[in-house]
Short mmCIF file of C-alpha atoms in Angstrom, two decimals:
data_model
loop_
_atom_site.label_atom_id
_atom_site.label_comp_id
_atom_site.label_asym_id
_atom_site.label_seq_id
_atom_site.Cartn_x
_atom_site.Cartn_y
_atom_site.Cartn_z
CA MET S 1 105.47 161.19 124.68
CA TYR S 2 102.94 158.36 124.46
CA PHE S 3 100.47 157.29 127.13
CA CYS S 4 98.96 153.82 127.43
CA ILE S 5 95.58 153.34 128.98
CA ILE S 6 94.77 149.77 130.13
CA ILE S 7 91.14 148.90 130.56
CA PHE S 8 90.30 145.72 132.41
CA SER S 9 87.20 143.86 131.37
CA SER S 10 84.44 143.19 133.88
CA ALA S 11 85.48 139.53 133.96
CA CYS S 12 88.85 140.48 135.39
CA VAL S 13 87.71 143.02 138.04
CA MET S 14 85.19 140.58 139.44
CA VAL S 15 87.74 137.97 140.52
CA ASN S 16 86.74 138.33 144.12
CA ARG S 17 83.25 137.03 143.40
CA LYS S 18 82.91 133.33 144.35
CA GLN S 19 80.81 132.41 141.31
CA ASP S 20 83.66 133.54 139.02
CA PHE S 21 86.48 131.84 140.94
CA ASP S 22 86.10 128.39 139.40
CA SER S 23 85.91 129.70 135.83
CA ILE S 24 89.16 131.63 136.38
CA LEU S 25 90.81 128.37 137.55
CA PHE S 26 89.68 126.88 134.17
CA ARG S 27 87.56 124.09 135.56
CA THR S 28 83.93 123.22 136.17
CA PRO S 29 83.55 121.52 139.54
CA VAL S 30 81.47 118.37 139.73
CA THR S 31 79.22 118.08 142.83
CA LEU S 32 79.02 114.55 144.17
CA PRO S 33 75.57 113.11 144.90
CA THR S 34 74.73 112.14 148.47
CA PRO S 35 75.66 108.45 148.84
CA VAL S 36 73.06 105.87 149.90
CA LYS S 37 75.73 104.42 152.20
CA HIS S 38 79.03 106.02 153.11
CA PHE S 39 82.22 104.01 153.06
CA GLY S 40 83.22 103.03 156.62
CA VAL S 41 86.42 101.73 158.17
CA LYS S 42 84.91 98.41 159.25
CA HIS S 43 83.04 97.80 155.99
CA ARG S 44 83.97 95.01 153.60
CA TYR S 45 84.54 95.90 149.93
CA VAL S 46 84.69 94.08 146.62
CA PHE S 47 85.83 95.94 143.49
CA LEU S 48 85.16 94.60 139.99
CA GLY S 49 85.43 95.98 136.50
CA SER S 50 87.83 97.86 134.32
CA CYS S 51 91.39 98.82 135.18
CA PHE S 52 90.01 101.96 136.82
CA ALA S 53 88.34 99.71 139.46
CA GLN S 54 91.77 98.15 139.93
CA HIS S 55 93.42 101.52 140.57
CA ILE S 56 90.91 102.61 143.19
CA GLY S 57 90.50 99.15 144.69
CA ASN S 58 94.28 98.96 145.15
CA ARG S 59 94.09 102.08 147.33
CA PHE S 60 91.79 100.18 149.71
CA VAL S 61 94.02 97.12 149.60
CA GLU S 62 97.30 99.00 150.24
CA ASN S 63 95.67 100.69 153.21
CA ARG S 64 94.79 97.20 154.51
CA LEU S 65 91.06 97.70 154.50
CA SER S 66 88.88 94.59 154.12
CA CYS S 67 88.87 94.61 150.33
CA LEU S 68 89.05 92.19 147.41
CA ALA S 69 90.08 94.08 144.24
CA ASN S 70 89.52 92.60 140.78
CA PRO S 71 90.49 89.00 141.69
CA VAL S 72 89.59 87.74 138.19
CA GLY S 73 91.47 90.57 136.46
CA ALA S 74 90.08 93.51 134.46
CA LEU S 75 86.53 93.11 133.11
CA TYR S 76 85.08 95.75 130.84
CA ASN S 77 81.53 94.94 129.77
CA PRO S 78 78.50 94.38 132.03
CA GLU S 79 77.83 90.89 130.73
CA SER S 80 81.28 89.62 131.73
CA ILE S 81 81.09 91.24 135.14
CA VAL S 82 77.64 89.82 135.97
CA ARG S 83 78.53 86.42 134.57
CA VAL S 84 81.62 86.04 136.72
CA ILE S 85 79.43 86.68 139.79
CA THR S 86 76.42 84.61 138.90
CA ALA S 87 77.77 81.70 136.81
CA GLU S 88 77.27 78.35 138.47
CA ASP S 89 80.65 77.04 137.41
CA ALA S 90 83.93 78.23 135.90
CA GLY S 91 83.11 76.96 132.42
CA GLU S 92 85.38 75.14 130.01
CA THR S 93 89.15 75.37 130.01
CA VAL S 94 90.67 76.23 126.63
CA LEU S 95 94.17 76.02 125.23
CA GLY S 96 95.14 79.36 123.77
CA PRO S 97 98.37 80.90 122.39
CA MET S 98 99.54 81.77 125.91
CA GLY S 99 98.39 78.62 127.77
CA TRP S 100 95.23 77.22 129.33
CA HIS S 101 92.48 79.58 130.40
CA THR S 102 88.71 80.02 130.94
CA TRP S 103 86.62 82.57 129.13
CA LEU S 104 85.47 84.15 132.40
CA MET S 105 88.82 85.71 133.43
CA ASP S 106 91.62 87.77 131.95
CA THR S 107 95.12 86.64 130.99
CA GLN S 108 96.61 86.78 134.46
CA HIS S 109 94.81 83.49 135.14
CA THR S 110 96.44 81.66 132.24
CA ARG S 111 98.06 78.41 133.43
CA PRO S 112 100.40 75.75 131.97
CA SER S 113 97.83 72.93 132.14
CA ALA S 114 94.08 72.45 131.91
CA ASP S 115 93.89 71.08 135.47
CA GLU S 116 95.77 74.08 136.90
CA ALA S 117 93.58 76.52 134.98
CA ARG S 118 90.41 74.77 136.21
CA GLN S 119 91.56 74.65 139.85
CA ASP S 120 92.61 78.29 139.74
CA ALA S 121 89.29 79.33 138.22
CA VAL S 122 87.17 77.38 140.70
CA SER S 123 89.15 78.67 143.69
CA THR S 124 89.13 82.31 142.52
CA LEU S 125 85.43 82.33 141.75
CA ASN S 126 84.54 80.67 145.09
CA ASP S 127 86.63 83.30 146.94
CA LEU S 128 84.96 86.08 144.95
CA ARG S 129 81.41 84.92 145.61
CA GLN S 130 82.05 84.30 149.28
CA ALA S 131 83.48 87.81 149.59
CA ILE S 132 80.47 89.35 147.83
CA GLN S 133 78.09 87.47 150.11
CA LYS S 134 79.81 89.14 153.15
CA ALA S 135 80.43 92.55 151.50
CA ASP S 136 78.92 95.84 152.63
CA HIS S 137 79.94 97.47 149.34
CA LEU S 138 80.21 96.03 145.83
CA VAL S 139 81.97 98.64 143.68
CA ILE S 140 81.61 98.06 139.90
CA THR S 141 83.28 100.16 137.21
CA LEU S 142 81.73 99.58 133.78
CA GLY S 143 83.93 100.30 130.78
CA THR S 144 82.05 99.62 127.57
CA THR S 145 79.07 97.82 126.05
CA HIS S 146 81.35 96.46 123.33
CA THR S 147 81.64 92.69 123.65
CA TYR S 148 83.27 89.72 121.92
CA LYS S 149 81.10 86.63 121.51
CA LEU S 150 82.30 83.17 120.64
CA LEU S 151 80.94 82.18 117.25
CA LYS S 152 80.40 78.57 118.37
CA ASP S 153 77.87 79.39 121.15
CA SER S 154 77.39 83.21 121.23
CA SER S 155 78.69 83.44 124.83
CA VAL S 156 80.40 86.69 125.79
CA VAL S 157 84.09 86.35 126.77
CA ALA S 158 85.92 88.46 129.33
CA ASN S 159 89.11 88.35 127.30
CA CYS S 160 90.08 87.02 123.88
CA HIS S 161 93.39 85.61 125.21
CA LYS S 162 95.00 86.30 121.79
CA HIS S 163 92.83 83.82 119.95
CA PRO S 164 92.31 84.57 116.23
CA ALA S 165 89.64 87.19 115.53
CA ARG S 166 87.81 84.68 113.32
CA GLU S 167 86.66 82.87 116.46
CA PHE S 168 84.63 85.92 117.68
CA HIS S 169 81.81 88.14 116.72
CA GLU S 170 81.86 91.77 117.93
CA HIS S 171 78.61 93.06 119.39
CA ASP S 172 77.42 96.13 121.27
CA LEU S 173 74.94 95.51 124.06
CA SER S 174 71.75 97.52 123.65
CA LEU S 175 70.24 99.54 126.46
CA LEU S 176 67.70 96.80 127.12
CA ASP S 177 70.48 94.16 127.06
CA THR S 178 72.47 96.15 129.62
CA ILE S 179 69.55 96.78 131.92
CA SER S 180 68.53 93.10 131.75
CA CYS S 181 72.09 92.07 132.55
CA LEU S 182 72.37 94.33 135.57
CA GLU S 183 68.90 93.26 136.78
CA ARG S 184 70.23 89.63 136.89
CA LEU S 185 72.90 90.86 139.23
CA MET S 186 70.35 92.55 141.47
CA LEU S 187 68.32 89.31 141.55
CA TRP S 188 71.44 87.30 142.54
CA LEU S 189 72.33 89.82 145.25
CA GLY S 190 68.76 89.76 146.55
CA GLU S 191 69.20 86.03 147.16
CA ASN S 192 72.78 86.10 148.44
CA ASN S 193 73.37 89.51 150.10
CA LYS S 194 70.36 91.81 150.17
CA ASP S 195 72.18 94.32 152.48
CA CYS S 196 75.01 94.95 150.06
CA VAL S 197 75.03 98.39 148.44
CA ILE S 198 76.36 98.59 144.85
CA THR S 199 78.43 101.63 143.82
CA PHE S 200 78.48 101.94 140.06
CA SER S 201 80.88 104.10 138.13
CA VAL S 202 81.77 104.40 134.47
CA SER S 203 85.40 104.22 133.45
CA PRO S 204 86.89 107.47 132.13
CA TYR S 205 89.05 105.48 129.68
CA ARG S 206 88.09 106.18 126.08
CA TYR S 207 87.92 103.19 123.78
CA ALA S 208 89.41 104.84 120.70
CA LYS S 209 89.79 101.60 118.79
CA TYR S 210 86.00 101.35 118.58
CA GLY S 211 85.69 104.96 117.36
CA PHE S 212 85.14 108.05 119.48
CA HIS S 213 81.47 108.41 118.55
CA GLU S 214 80.86 104.75 119.25
CA ASN S 215 82.72 105.17 122.61
CA GLN S 216 80.32 107.97 123.57
CA LEU S 217 77.27 105.92 122.61
CA SER S 218 78.62 103.09 124.74
CA LYS S 219 79.18 105.32 127.75
CA ALA S 220 75.71 106.85 127.30
CA THR S 221 74.15 103.38 127.28
CA LEU S 222 75.94 102.46 130.52
CA LEU S 223 74.89 105.73 132.18
CA LEU S 224 71.26 105.24 131.16
CA ALA S 225 71.24 101.64 132.38
CA ILE S 226 72.68 102.62 135.74
CA HIS S 227 70.16 105.42 136.06
CA HIS S 228 67.35 103.05 135.30
CA LEU S 229 68.49 100.66 138.03
CA GLN S 230 68.81 103.53 140.51
CA GLN S 231 65.12 104.31 139.94
CA SER S 232 64.23 100.67 140.56
CA PHE S 233 66.56 100.10 143.55
CA PRO S 234 67.05 103.52 145.20
CA SER S 235 68.19 102.11 148.50
CA ARG S 236 70.62 99.57 146.97
CA ILE S 237 72.44 101.50 144.24
CA GLN S 238 74.57 104.64 144.22
CA TYR S 239 76.55 106.26 141.40
CA PHE S 240 79.98 107.74 141.83
CA PRO S 241 80.71 110.18 138.93
CA ALA S 242 84.29 109.21 138.12
CA TYR S 243 83.56 109.62 134.40
CA GLU S 244 82.16 113.13 134.89
CA LEU S 245 85.08 114.14 137.13
CA MET S 246 87.51 113.15 134.37
CA MET S 247 85.55 114.53 131.42
CA ASP S 248 84.22 117.76 132.97
CA GLU S 249 86.31 118.77 135.93
CA LEU S 250 89.69 117.44 134.68
CA ARG S 251 89.04 118.45 131.09
CA ASP S 252 92.62 118.82 130.00
CA TYR S 253 95.15 116.53 128.34
CA ARG S 254 97.66 117.06 131.18
CA PHE S 255 95.42 114.73 133.19
CA TYR S 256 95.84 111.90 130.67
CA ASP S 257 98.58 109.36 130.31
CA THR S 258 100.97 109.36 127.32
CA ASP S 259 98.41 107.49 125.17
CA MET S 260 95.95 110.42 125.72
CA LEU S 261 93.23 107.82 126.57
CA HIS S 262 93.95 106.54 130.06
CA PRO S 263 93.71 108.82 133.11
CA ALA S 264 97.16 109.84 134.36
CA ALA S 265 98.34 109.02 137.86
CA VAL S 266 97.57 112.62 138.99
CA ALA S 267 93.95 112.19 137.79
CA ILE S 268 93.52 108.92 139.64
CA ASP S 269 94.97 110.60 142.76
CA TYR S 270 92.45 113.45 142.40
CA ILE S 271 89.45 111.14 141.94
CA TRP S 272 90.65 109.13 144.96
CA GLN S 273 90.68 112.34 146.97
CA ARG S 274 87.11 113.15 145.80
CA LEU S 275 86.04 109.71 146.90
CA HIS S 276 86.96 110.78 150.42
CA GLU S 277 83.81 112.86 150.41
CA TRP S 278 81.88 109.61 150.57
CA MET S 279 83.85 108.28 153.56
CA THR S 280 82.89 108.34 157.22
CA SER S 281 84.93 110.32 159.69
CA ASP S 282 86.43 107.18 161.25
CA LEU S 283 87.59 105.94 157.82
CA LEU S 284 89.16 109.35 157.07
CA ASP S 285 90.95 109.21 160.42
CA TYR S 286 92.16 105.76 159.67
CA LEU S 287 93.53 106.76 156.24
CA ARG S 288 95.30 109.75 157.80
CA ARG S 289 97.10 107.42 160.22
CA SER S 290 97.76 104.68 157.62
CA ALA S 291 99.32 107.02 155.09
CA PRO S 292 102.87 106.99 156.53
CA LEU S 293 102.68 103.23 156.89
CA VAL S 294 101.71 102.82 153.22
CA ARG S 295 104.63 105.07 152.24
CA ALA S 296 107.01 103.06 154.42
CA GLU S 297 105.91 99.77 152.73
CA LYS S 298 106.72 101.26 149.32
CA HIS S 299 110.30 102.01 150.43
CA ARG S 300 112.85 99.94 148.50
CA PRO S 301 116.14 99.47 150.41
CA LEU S 302 119.59 99.01 148.99
CA ASP S 303 119.98 95.86 151.06
CA ALA S 304 116.78 94.08 151.96
CA SER S 305 118.63 91.55 154.06
CA SER S 306 120.29 94.09 156.37
CA ALA S 307 119.50 94.06 160.04
CA ALA S 308 118.44 97.72 159.92
CA TYR S 309 115.90 97.08 157.20
CA GLN S 310 114.56 93.97 158.90
CA SER S 311 114.03 95.98 162.07
CA PHE S 312 112.26 98.70 159.99
CA VAL S 313 109.91 96.03 158.54
CA THR S 314 109.15 94.60 162.00
CA GLN S 315 108.35 98.03 163.39
CA ASN S 316 106.07 98.88 160.52
CA SER S 317 104.27 95.55 160.84
CA LYS S 318 103.62 96.23 164.53
CA ALA S 319 102.35 99.72 163.70
CA TRP S 320 99.86 98.19 161.22
CA GLU S 321 98.69 95.71 163.84
CA LYS S 322 98.21 98.49 166.41
CA LEU S 323 96.32 100.62 163.92
CA ARG S 324 93.89 97.82 163.01
CA ASN S 325 93.39 97.00 166.68
CA ASP S 326 92.66 100.66 167.44
CA PHE S 327 89.82 100.53 164.95
CA SER S 328 88.70 96.96 165.85
CA MET S 329 88.99 95.93 162.23
CA SER S 330 88.65 92.44 160.79
CA LEU S 331 89.34 90.89 157.40
CA PHE S 332 86.95 88.85 155.19
#
């Protein structure tokens, strides 16, 4: 007859200790810093930057908060983001492989004619700047310091619009370049909306095509530049650690999309929930009440023309109106 003696290690028998709980769950929790200014239900928001800004900004939009989310499309480098805010005009219109465009915006603003592209650019930029001048929060997600410059004048483009690579020069912004660029933004805001608080974040997306080491150097440059600005403008700038949440707390490939580079939907949901820690109690109450209305709007009927569905849409619209009235909310 054989006997088996099982000896548990000290790491196992100490599971009831709080300091060991998180390690047993295989994660390292990220503590959020205290915000300079919490997000409130009556505040006005502008989101700019990478596709990650689009994901989070869309949550504000779909909950019908006063929000403008990436109106010029995805922007990745600091120079393009600052330029689209501070440029005095929309710049030249150019005919590319997909149609007419400007170098300030991404491909969603491509138009069939030069006049249409120019009118769209002028209107979009005017709306953006007017919104920023009224905003309580400007939320900017920086993606990379890697830029593409036109060879003819060395200006940084927001998107290459499928033009031949021979028209561009690739360049990485230095730390001093990045700081100088963001300081131009602060100067512009000081003249146009000195009460606006900027929330910076760094996109968790990894730019593998530039090399993983180069990607890390780029992210480090962005983090250092933001930190420098925080020291210079402590009452105007706050940093939300989306990058750290993804890289440290959600450090597992199950939280990535199929390309293993973009955050998966579950990761975006989690970071959105962590952002709730920066929200006021009235905004959290509003989001609790708006959640079923958002779900209702995403419902896709078999027959959108049916009387039953039209009645459903009308009732949901009235519920939105009542909710906004209950919180005395206004749009831009």
